[in-house]
Amino acid sequence: MAFTITLSTPIAADPTTVFDLESDALVHAESQGSFAESVRFTSGRSKLRLGDEIEIRSRHLGLWFTLTSRITEHEPPRCFVDEQVTGPFASMRHEHFFLATRDHTQMVDVMSVQFRGGRLGALVLDIPGRLYLRRILCIRNEFIRKRAEAEQAAQGR
């Protein structure tokens, strides 16, 4: 059984600024500091592009997890998608959209996850897993919002 989390975050910054922050592996790790996250990227650059892979190691609920995902779609500054290659889930697809409005960018996350363990895994992990992943995304989105708005203000826009 799979589930999908959808979050929408308004950010008072242009789509390019938000996209650049959201697709930077080092910013991602910084946003998840409370989970002792570290990242490795295959490209040698932190700003991810189509085909790049990122390995994320982090501590959640007292356990260490490693997830490797690949950028499978990349259309700056409109959207990008990363999908799990190896990791704790049976499958994971995370779509990132950056929708320009008159005075802000609407950052939309659509994360589809399937837990390992078939029906039993889904039954045990569905609600707590969904809530925990939503919390992680909310923490990251708030970090990106603050950082993007600060950068936008510094640029005098």
XYZ file of C-alpha atoms in Angstrom:
157
model
C 0.000 0.000 0.000
C 1.292 3.426 -0.929
C 0.359 6.866 0.300
C 0.964 10.396 -0.893
C 1.796 13.517 1.097
C 1.090 16.879 -0.543
C 2.352 20.115 0.973
C 2.051 23.648 -0.366
C 4.269 26.414 1.003
C 3.995 30.074 -0.065
C 7.414 31.757 -0.240
C 7.976 35.486 -0.807
C 10.761 34.922 -3.327
C 11.069 34.267 -7.048
C 10.890 30.672 -8.372
C 14.561 30.582 -9.422
C 15.764 31.412 -5.900
C 13.475 28.789 -4.354
C 14.331 26.153 -6.979
C 18.088 26.709 -6.533
C 17.853 26.290 -2.759
C 15.557 23.279 -2.919
C 17.760 21.454 -5.451
C 21.014 22.070 -3.539
C 22.101 18.942 -1.641
C 24.108 20.912 0.927
C 21.129 23.162 1.734
C 19.016 20.015 2.097
C 21.452 18.587 4.649
C 21.604 21.907 6.500
C 17.801 22.002 6.713
C 17.775 18.579 8.363
C 20.446 19.281 10.984
C 18.325 17.947 13.830
C 18.502 14.524 12.154
C 22.346 14.575 11.860
C 21.946 14.358 8.092
C 24.918 14.054 5.775
C 24.894 13.927 1.985
C 27.098 12.611 -0.796
C 26.463 13.430 -4.418
C 27.794 11.688 -7.506
C 28.292 14.778 -9.641
C 30.884 16.582 -7.524
C 28.564 19.621 -7.311
C 25.861 20.206 -4.751
C 23.311 21.714 -7.165
C 21.566 18.663 -8.532
C 20.743 18.115 -12.201
C 19.055 15.448 -14.298
C 20.588 12.019 -13.664
C 22.503 13.048 -10.534
C 22.315 10.781 -7.510
C 22.394 11.852 -3.890
C 22.998 9.631 -0.885
C 21.393 10.892 2.313
C 22.334 9.400 5.664
C 20.294 10.521 8.662
C 19.117 9.457 12.079
C 15.401 9.026 12.672
C 13.755 7.621 15.782
C 17.167 6.514 17.058
C 18.035 4.523 13.928
C 20.379 5.363 11.043
C 18.921 5.284 7.530
C 20.590 5.678 4.152
C 18.586 6.630 1.076
C 19.980 7.082 -2.425
C 17.797 8.921 -4.890
C 18.222 9.977 -8.502
C 16.989 13.143 -10.192
C 14.661 11.740 -12.863
C 13.085 14.999 -14.058
C 14.649 18.467 -14.009
C 13.017 21.581 -15.498
C 14.435 24.698 -13.776
C 12.888 26.723 -12.268
C 9.549 24.921 -12.684
C 10.068 21.451 -11.190
C 12.268 18.477 -10.453
C 11.653 14.915 -9.302
C 13.803 12.580 -7.249
C 13.141 8.862 -6.892
C 14.626 6.331 -4.498
C 17.253 4.044 -6.023
C 18.067 2.257 -2.757
C 16.825 2.893 0.747
C 14.353 2.181 3.491
C 11.185 2.313 1.395
C 9.785 -0.158 -1.105
C 9.496 2.935 -3.323
C 9.639 6.726 -2.996
C 8.969 9.473 -5.557
C 9.240 13.121 -4.540
C 7.968 15.760 -6.952
C 8.945 19.404 -6.332
C 6.962 22.162 -8.089
C 7.640 25.923 -8.027
C 4.607 27.884 -9.175
C 5.042 31.610 -9.785
C 2.247 33.856 -8.572
C 2.058 37.629 -8.655
C 3.909 38.180 -5.385
C 5.390 34.839 -4.318
C 6.318 31.282 -5.286
C 4.063 28.433 -4.282
C 6.381 25.513 -3.507
C 4.454 22.248 -3.780
C 5.787 18.871 -2.649
C 4.113 15.636 -3.706
C 5.792 12.652 -2.044
C 4.557 9.148 -2.817
C 5.898 6.405 -0.550
C 5.390 2.692 -0.228
C 6.694 1.003 2.922
C 8.412 -2.363 2.877
C 6.642 -5.339 4.422
C 3.537 -5.501 2.246
C 0.168 -5.121 3.960
C 1.612 -5.680 7.432
C 4.263 -2.981 6.939
C 1.632 -0.600 5.575
C -0.726 -1.338 8.454
C 1.929 -0.771 11.138
C 3.655 2.227 9.514
C 0.872 3.979 7.628
C -0.303 6.645 10.068
C 2.867 7.165 12.148
C 5.065 6.952 9.042
C 2.935 9.418 7.136
C 2.907 11.882 10.067
C 6.656 11.569 10.592
C 7.487 12.124 6.907
C 5.112 15.108 6.804
C 6.934 16.581 9.814
C 10.323 16.152 8.101
C 9.026 17.879 4.951
C 7.510 20.732 6.993
C 10.829 21.333 8.774
C 12.662 21.433 5.441
C 10.068 23.677 3.790
C 10.195 26.198 6.633
C 13.992 26.296 6.375
C 13.802 26.871 2.594
C 11.122 29.561 3.051
C 13.200 31.523 5.563
C 16.390 31.189 3.528
C 14.748 32.149 0.207
C 12.966 35.156 1.713
C 16.232 36.325 3.333
C 18.089 35.985 0.012
C 15.308 37.823 -1.809
C 15.418 40.664 0.761
C 19.217 40.871 0.506
C 18.910 41.248 -3.267
C 16.464 44.129 -2.717
C 13.595 42.591 -4.636
